[in-house]
CSV table of C-alpha atoms and ligand atoms in Angstrom, one decimal:
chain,number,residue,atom,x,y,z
A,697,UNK,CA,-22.6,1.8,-7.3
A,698,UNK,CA,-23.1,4.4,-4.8
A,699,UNK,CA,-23.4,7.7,-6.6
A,700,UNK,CA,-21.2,9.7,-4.7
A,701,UNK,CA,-17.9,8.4,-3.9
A,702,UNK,CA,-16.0,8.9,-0.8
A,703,UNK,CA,-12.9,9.7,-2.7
A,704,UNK,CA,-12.5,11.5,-6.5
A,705,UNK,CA,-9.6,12.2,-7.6
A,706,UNK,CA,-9.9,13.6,-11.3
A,707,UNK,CA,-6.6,13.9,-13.4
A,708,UNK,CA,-5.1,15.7,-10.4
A,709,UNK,CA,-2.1,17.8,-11.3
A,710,UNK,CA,0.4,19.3,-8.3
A,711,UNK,CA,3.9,20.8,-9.6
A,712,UNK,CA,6.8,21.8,-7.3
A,713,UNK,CA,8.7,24.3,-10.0
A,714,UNK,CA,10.2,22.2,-13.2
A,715,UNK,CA,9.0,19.0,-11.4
A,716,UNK,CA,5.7,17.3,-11.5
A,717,UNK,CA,4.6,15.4,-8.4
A,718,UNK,CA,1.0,14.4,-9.4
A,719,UNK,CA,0.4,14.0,-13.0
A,720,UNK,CA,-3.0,13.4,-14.5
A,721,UNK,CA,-4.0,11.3,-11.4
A,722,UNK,CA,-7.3,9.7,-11.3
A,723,UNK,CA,-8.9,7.4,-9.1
A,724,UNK,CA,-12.0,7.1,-6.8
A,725,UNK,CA,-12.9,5.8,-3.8
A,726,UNK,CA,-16.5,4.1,-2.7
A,727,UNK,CA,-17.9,4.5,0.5
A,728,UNK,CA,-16.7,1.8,3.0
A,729,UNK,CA,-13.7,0.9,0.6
A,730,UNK,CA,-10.0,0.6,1.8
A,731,UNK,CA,-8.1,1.4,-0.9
A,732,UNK,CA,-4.1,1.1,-0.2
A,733,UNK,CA,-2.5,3.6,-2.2
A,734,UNK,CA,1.3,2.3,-3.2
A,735,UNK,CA,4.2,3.5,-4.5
A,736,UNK,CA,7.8,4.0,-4.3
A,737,UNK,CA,9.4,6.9,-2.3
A,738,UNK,CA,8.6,10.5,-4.2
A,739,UNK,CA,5.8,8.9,-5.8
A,740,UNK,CA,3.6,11.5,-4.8
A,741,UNK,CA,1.2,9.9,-2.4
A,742,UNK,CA,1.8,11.9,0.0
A,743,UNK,CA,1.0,15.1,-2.5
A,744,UNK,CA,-2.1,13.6,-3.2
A,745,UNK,CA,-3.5,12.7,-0.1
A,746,UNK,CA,-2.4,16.5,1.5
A,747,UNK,CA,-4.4,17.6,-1.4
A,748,UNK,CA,-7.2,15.4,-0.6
A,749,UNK,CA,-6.7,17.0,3.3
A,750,UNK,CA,-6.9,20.5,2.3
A,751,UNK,CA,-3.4,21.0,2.5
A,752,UNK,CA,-2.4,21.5,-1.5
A,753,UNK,CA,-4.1,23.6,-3.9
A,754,UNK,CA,-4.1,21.4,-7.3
A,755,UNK,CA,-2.3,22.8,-10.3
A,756,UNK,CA,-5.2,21.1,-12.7
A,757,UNK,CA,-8.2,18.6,-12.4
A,758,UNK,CA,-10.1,18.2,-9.5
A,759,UNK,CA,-10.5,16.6,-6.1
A,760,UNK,CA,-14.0,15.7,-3.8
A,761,UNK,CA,-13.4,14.4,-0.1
A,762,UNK,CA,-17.2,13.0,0.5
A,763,UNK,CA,-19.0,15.2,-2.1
A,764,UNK,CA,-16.8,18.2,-0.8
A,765,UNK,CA,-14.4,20.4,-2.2
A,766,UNK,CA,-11.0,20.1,0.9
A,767,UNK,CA,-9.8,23.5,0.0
A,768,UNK,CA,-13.2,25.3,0.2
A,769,UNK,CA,-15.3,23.3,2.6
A,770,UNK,CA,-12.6,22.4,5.1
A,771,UNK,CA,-14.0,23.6,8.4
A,772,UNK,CA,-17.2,20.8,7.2
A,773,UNK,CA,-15.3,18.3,6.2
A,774,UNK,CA,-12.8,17.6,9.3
A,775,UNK,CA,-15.4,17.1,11.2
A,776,UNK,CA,-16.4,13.9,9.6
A,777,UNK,CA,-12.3,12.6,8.5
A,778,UNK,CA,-9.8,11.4,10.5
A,779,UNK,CA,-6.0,12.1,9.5
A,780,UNK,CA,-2.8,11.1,11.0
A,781,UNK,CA,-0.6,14.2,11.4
A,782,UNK,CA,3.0,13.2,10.6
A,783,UNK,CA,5.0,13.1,13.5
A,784,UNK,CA,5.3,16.7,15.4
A,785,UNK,CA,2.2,17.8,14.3
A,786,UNK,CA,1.0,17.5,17.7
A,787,UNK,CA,1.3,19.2,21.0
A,788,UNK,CA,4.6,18.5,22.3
A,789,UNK,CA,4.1,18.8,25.5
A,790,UNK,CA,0.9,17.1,25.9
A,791,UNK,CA,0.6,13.8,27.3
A,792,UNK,CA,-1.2,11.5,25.4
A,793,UNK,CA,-4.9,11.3,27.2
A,794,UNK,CA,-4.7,15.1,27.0
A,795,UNK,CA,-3.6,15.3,23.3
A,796,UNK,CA,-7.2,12.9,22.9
A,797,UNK,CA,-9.6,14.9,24.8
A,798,UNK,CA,-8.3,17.7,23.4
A,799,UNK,CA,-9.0,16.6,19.9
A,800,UNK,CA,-12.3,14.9,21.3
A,801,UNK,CA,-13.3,18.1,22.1
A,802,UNK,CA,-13.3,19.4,17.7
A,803,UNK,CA,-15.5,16.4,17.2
A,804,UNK,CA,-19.6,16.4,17.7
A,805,UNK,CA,-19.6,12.9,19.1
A,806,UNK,CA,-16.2,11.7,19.8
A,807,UNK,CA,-15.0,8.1,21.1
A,808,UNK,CA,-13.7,7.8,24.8
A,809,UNK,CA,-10.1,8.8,24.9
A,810,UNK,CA,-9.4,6.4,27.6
A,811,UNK,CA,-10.9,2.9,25.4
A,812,UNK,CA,-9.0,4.6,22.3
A,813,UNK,CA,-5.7,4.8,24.0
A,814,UNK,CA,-6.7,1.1,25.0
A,815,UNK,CA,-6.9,0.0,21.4
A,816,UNK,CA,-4.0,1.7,20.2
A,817,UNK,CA,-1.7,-0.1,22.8
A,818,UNK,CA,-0.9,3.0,24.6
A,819,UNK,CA,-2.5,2.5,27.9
A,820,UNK,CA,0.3,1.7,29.8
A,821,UNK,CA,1.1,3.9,33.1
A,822,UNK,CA,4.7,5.4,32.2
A,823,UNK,CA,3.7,6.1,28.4
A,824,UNK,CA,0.7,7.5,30.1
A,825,UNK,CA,2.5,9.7,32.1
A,826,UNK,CA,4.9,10.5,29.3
A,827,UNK,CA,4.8,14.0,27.1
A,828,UNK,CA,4.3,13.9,23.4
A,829,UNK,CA,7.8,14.8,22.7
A,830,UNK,CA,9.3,12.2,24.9
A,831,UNK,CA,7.2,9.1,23.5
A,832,UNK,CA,9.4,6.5,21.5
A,833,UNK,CA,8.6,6.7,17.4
A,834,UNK,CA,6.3,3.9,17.5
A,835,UNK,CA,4.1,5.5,20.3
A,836,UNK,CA,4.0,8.9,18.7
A,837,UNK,CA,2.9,6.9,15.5
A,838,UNK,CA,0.5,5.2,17.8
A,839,UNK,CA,-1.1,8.0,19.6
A,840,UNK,CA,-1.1,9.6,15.8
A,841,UNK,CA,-3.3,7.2,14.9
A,842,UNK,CA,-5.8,7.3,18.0
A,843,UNK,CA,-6.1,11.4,16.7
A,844,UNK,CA,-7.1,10.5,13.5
A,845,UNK,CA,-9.7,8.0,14.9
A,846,UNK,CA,-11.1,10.1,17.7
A,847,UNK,CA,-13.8,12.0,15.8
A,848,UNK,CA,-15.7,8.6,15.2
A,849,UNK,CA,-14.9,10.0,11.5
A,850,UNK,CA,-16.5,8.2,7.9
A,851,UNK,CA,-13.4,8.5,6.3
A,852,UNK,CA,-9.8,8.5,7.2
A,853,UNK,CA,-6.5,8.9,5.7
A,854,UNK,CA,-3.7,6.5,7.1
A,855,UNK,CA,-0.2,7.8,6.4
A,856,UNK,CA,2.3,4.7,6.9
A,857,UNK,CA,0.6,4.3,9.9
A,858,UNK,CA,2.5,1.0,10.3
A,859,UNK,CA,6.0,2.5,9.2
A,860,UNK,CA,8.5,2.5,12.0
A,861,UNK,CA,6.5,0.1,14.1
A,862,UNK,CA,7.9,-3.2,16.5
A,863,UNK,CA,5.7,-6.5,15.3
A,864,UNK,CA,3.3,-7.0,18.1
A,865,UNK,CA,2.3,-2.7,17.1
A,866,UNK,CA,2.6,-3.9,13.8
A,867,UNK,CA,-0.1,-5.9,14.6
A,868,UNK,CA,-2.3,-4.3,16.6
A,869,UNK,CA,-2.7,-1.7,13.8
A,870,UNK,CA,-3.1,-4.0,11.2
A,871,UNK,CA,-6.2,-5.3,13.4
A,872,UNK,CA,-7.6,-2.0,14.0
A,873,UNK,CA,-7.3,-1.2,10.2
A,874,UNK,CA,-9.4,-4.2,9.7
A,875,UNK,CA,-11.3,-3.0,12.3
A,876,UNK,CA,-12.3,0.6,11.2
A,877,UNK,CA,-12.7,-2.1,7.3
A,878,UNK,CA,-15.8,-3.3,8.9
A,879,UNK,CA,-17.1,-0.9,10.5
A,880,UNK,CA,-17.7,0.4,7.1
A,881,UNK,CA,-15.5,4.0,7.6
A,882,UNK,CA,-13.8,4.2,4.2
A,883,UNK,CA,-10.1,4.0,4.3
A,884,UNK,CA,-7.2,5.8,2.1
A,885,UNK,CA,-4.0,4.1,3.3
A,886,UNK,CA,-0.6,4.8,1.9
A,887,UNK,CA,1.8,1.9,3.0
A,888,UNK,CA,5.2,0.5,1.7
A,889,UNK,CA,4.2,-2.7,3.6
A,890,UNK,CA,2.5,-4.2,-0.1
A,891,UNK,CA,2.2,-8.0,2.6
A,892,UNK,CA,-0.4,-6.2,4.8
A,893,UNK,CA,-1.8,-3.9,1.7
A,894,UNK,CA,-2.5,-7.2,0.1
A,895,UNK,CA,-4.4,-8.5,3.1
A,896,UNK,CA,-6.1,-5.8,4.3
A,897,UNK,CA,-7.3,-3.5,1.2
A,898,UNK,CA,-10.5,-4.2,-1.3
A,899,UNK,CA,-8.7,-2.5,-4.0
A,900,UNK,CA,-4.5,-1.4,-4.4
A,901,UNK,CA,-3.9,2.0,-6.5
A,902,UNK,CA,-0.4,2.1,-7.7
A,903,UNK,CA,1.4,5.3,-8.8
A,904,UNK,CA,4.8,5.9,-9.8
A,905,UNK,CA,6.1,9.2,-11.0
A,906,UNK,CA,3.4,10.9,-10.3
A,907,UNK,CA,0.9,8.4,-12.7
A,908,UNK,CA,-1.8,5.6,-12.0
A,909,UNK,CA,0.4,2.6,-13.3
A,910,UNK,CA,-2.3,-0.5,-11.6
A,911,UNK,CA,-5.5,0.1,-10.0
A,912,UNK,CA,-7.8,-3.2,-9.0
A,913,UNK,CA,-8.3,-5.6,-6.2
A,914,UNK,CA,-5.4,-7.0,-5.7
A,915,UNK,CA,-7.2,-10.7,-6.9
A,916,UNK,CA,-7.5,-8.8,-10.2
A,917,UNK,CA,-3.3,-7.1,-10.2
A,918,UNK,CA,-2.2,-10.8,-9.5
A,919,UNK,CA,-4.2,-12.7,-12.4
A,920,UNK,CA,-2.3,-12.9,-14.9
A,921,UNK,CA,0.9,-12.2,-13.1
A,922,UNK,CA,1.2,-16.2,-12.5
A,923,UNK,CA,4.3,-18.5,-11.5
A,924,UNK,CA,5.6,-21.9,-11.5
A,925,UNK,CA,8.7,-22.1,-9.7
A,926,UNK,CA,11.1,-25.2,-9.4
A,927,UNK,CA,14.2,-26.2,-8.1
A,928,UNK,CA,16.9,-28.4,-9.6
A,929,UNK,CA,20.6,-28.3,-10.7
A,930,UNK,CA,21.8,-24.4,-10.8
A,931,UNK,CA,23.2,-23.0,-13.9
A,932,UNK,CA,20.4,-24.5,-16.5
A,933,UNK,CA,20.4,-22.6,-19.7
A,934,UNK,CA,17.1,-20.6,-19.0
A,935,UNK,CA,17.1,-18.8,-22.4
A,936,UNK,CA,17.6,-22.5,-24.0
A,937,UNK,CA,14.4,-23.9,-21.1
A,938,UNK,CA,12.3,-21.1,-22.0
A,939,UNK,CA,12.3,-22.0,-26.0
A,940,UNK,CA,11.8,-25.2,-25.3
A,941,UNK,CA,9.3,-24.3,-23.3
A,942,UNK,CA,7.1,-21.9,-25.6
A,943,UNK,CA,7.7,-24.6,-28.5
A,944,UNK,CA,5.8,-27.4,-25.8
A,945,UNK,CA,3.1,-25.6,-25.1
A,946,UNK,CA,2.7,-23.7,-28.3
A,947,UNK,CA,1.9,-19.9,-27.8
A,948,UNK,CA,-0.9,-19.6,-29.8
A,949,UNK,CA,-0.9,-17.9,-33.6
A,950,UNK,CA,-0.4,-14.2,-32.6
A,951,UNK,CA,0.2,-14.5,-28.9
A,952,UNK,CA,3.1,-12.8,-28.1
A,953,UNK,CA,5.8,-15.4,-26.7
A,954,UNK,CA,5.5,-14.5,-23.0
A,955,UNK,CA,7.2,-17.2,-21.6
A,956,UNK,CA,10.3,-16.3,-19.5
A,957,UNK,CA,12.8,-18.8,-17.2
A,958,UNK,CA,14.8,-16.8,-14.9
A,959,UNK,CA,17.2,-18.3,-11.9
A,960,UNK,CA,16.8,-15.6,-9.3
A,961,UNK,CA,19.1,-18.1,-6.8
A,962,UNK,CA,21.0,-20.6,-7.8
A,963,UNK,CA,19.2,-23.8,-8.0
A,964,UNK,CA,16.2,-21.8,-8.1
A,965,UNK,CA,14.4,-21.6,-11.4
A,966,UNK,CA,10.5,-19.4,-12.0
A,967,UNK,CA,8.7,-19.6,-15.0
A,968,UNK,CA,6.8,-16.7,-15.5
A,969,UNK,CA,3.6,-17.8,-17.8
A,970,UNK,CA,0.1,-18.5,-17.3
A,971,UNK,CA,0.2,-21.7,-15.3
A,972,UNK,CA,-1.3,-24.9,-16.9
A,973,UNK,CA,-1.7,-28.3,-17.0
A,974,UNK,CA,0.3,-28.8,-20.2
A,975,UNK,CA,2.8,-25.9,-18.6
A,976,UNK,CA,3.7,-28.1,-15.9
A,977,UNK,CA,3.7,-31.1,-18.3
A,978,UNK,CA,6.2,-29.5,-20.6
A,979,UNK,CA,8.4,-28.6,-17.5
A,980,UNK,CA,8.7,-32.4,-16.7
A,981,UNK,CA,9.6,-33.2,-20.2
A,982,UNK,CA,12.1,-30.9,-20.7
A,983,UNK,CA,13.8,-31.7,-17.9
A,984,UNK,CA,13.4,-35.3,-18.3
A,985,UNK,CA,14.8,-34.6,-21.5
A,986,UNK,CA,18.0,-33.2,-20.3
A,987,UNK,CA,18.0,-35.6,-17.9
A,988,UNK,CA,17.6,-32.8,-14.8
A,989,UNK,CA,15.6,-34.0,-11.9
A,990,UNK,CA,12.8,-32.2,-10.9
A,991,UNK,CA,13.4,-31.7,-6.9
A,992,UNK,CA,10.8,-28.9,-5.9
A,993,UNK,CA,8.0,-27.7,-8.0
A,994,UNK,CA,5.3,-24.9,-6.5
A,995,UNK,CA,2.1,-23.3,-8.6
A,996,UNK,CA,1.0,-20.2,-7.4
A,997,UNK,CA,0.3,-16.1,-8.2
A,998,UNK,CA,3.3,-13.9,-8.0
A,999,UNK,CA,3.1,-11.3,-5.0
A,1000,UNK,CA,2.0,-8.0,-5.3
A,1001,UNK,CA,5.5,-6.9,-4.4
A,1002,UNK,CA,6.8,-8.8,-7.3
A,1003,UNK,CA,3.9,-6.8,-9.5
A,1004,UNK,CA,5.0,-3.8,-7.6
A,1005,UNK,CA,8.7,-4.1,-8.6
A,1006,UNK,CA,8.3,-4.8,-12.2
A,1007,UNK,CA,5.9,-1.9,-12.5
A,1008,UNK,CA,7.8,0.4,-10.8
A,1009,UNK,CA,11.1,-0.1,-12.0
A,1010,UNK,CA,12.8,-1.6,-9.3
A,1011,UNK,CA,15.1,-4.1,-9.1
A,1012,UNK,CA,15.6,-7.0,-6.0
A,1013,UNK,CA,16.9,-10.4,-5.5
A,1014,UNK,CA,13.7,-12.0,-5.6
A,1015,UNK,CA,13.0,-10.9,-9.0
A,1016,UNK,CA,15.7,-10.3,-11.5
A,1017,UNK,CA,15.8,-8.7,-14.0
A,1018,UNK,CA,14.4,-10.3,-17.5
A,1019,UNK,CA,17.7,-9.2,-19.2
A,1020,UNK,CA,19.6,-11.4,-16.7
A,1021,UNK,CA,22.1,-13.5,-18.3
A,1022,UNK,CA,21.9,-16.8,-19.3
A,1023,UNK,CA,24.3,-19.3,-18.3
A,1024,UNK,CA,24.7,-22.1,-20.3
A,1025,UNK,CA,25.4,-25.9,-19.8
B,1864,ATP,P1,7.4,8.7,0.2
B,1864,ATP,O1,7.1,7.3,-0.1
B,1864,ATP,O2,8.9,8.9,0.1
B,1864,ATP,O3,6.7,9.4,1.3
B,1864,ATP,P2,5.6,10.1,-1.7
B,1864,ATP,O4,5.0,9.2,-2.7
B,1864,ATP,O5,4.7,10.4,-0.6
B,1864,ATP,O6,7.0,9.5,-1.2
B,1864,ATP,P3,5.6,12.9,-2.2
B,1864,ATP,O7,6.0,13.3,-0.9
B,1864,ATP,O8,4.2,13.2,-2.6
B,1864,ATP,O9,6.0,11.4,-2.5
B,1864,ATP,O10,6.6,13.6,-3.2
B,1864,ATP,C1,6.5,13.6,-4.6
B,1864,ATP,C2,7.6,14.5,-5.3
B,1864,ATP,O11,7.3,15.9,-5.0
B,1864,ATP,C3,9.0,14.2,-4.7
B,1864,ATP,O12,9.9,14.2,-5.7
B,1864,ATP,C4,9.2,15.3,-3.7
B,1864,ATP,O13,10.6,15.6,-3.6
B,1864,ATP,C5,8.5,16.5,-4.4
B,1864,ATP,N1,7.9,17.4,-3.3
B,1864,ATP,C6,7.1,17.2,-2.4
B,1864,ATP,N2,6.8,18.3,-1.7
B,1864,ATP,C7,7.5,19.3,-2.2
B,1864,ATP,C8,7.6,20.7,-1.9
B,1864,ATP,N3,6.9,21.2,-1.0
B,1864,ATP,N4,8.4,21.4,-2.7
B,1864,ATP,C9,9.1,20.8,-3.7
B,1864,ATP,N5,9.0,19.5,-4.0
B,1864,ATP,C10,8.2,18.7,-3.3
């Protein structure tokens, strides 16, 4: 392990008045890694990484931005990140080469504005022409990006950089993420887009309210977090399936019975368990049992949005919630 990591946040503390945005937040960052940092809206990603930029003062612990302290060694230390500015933090009436040679110009060896605006989509001859202000939200999000990368810097911080984007943009970002991945700059991404998160990062921090509530790869937040899913006849007495269930495979002496069947859509039936042989076994029993055919059955890890939902609280069709109600046949 490298002995100085890119990123340190140390039980981090910010406070607007009564309320608490960051609390207690601690996680690190290793030179070269992509962490995606996740969480719902007000979550307080965006306090911590404006803390991490310089921007925010903490309330209590501590934060190091490559072995530097953002508040104190700011004019060092944005020479060597890269940040996307939310939109209208640039020039307005700029257009976008000159917005990048006039950032090129804070940096010692910056890249060429023309290949950047190349790689960023943004090379065509009307947006070219075009003034900051009058750019569509997808090509100011664009040309945000090419600032932050501009300065060649080690480490940057992605805000949503894919937020608001059409799917070929979507893309193209998503590329030059991977890009920057191995180049080896070190990456501190905040996304609600947990599909390309999962893709794209080595590790996925998740924070709600303020807190660390998963930190891993996202290998490592999905073990454990396995599915079988089946279809068959709606309206099967899941409480009823799920006994029958725990009885077949026998949750060992002192396991807690973790076995759930839910019917997120009709017809459609997941059993959340570690997936087995004798699982999948026990599935085809009981249902022969009740004489219920079997029509579709798929093994697999549940999705880090799934993981996302249950540990943030939220609720959606894809995942119901465990208190749903039985119905019974
Ligand atoms: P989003 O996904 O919506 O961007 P976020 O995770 O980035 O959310 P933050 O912007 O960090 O969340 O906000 C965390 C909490 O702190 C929110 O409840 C927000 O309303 C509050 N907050 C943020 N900035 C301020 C401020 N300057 N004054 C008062 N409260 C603030």
């Amino acid at each position: 392990m490298d002995p100085v990591p890119a990123v340190v946040v140390d039980r981090l503390v910010k406070r607007y008045g009564e309320r608490t945005a960051v609390d207690e937040l601690s996680f690190t960052v290793a030179p070269g890694e992509l962490l995606a940092l996740l969480g719902p809206n007000g979550a307080g990603k965006t306090t911590t990484v404006e803390t991490l930029e310089g921007y925010r003062t903490p309330d209590g612990g501590r934060v190091r931005v490559l072995g530097l302290d953002p508040r104190r060694d700011g004019a060092a230390l944005r020479r060597r990140i890269g940040l996307m500015l939310q939109r209208g933090g640039l020039y307005p009436l700029l257009r976008p080469l000159e917005l990048l040679r006039l950032y090129a110009t804070y940096y010692p060896d910056p890249e060429r504005p023309e290949a950047l605006l190349e790689r960023v989509g943004l090379d065509d001859p009307v947006v070219r022409r075009t003034a900051y202000r009058r750019l569509s939200g997808g090509e100011q999000q664009r040309l945000s990006l090419a600032v932050a990368l501009v300065g060649r810097p080690e480490l940057v911080f992605l805000d949503e950089p894919t937020a608001g984007l059409d799917p070929a943009a979507r893309l193209r970002t998503g590329a030059l993420i991977r890009e920057l991945r191995s180049a080896g700059v070190t990456v501190l991404l905040t996304t609600h887009d947990l599909a390309e998160a999962e893709r794209v990062a080595d590790r996925v921090a998740i924070i709600d309210g303020g807190r660390l509530v998963a930190l891993g790869t996202p290998a490592e937040l999905l073990r454990g977090g396995d599915r079988l899913r089946f279809r068959a006849a709606p309206g099967l007495p899941v409480e009823a399936l799920a006994a029958e269930l725990r009885r077949a495979v026998g949750t060992g002496a002192g396991e807690p019975a973790e076995l759930a069947v839910s019917e997120p859509a009709p017809g459609e039936y997941t059993v959340a368990a570690r997936v087995t042989a004798e699982l999948i076994a026990a599935l085809a029993a009981v249902l022969r049992d009740r004489d219920v055919l079997l029509a579709e059955l798929s093994t697999g890890q549940g999705s880090l949005e799934a993981l996302f939902l249950r540990l943030t609280g939220e609720r959606s069709a894809a995942e119901p919630p465990a208190e749903r109600p039985a119905a019974e046949g």
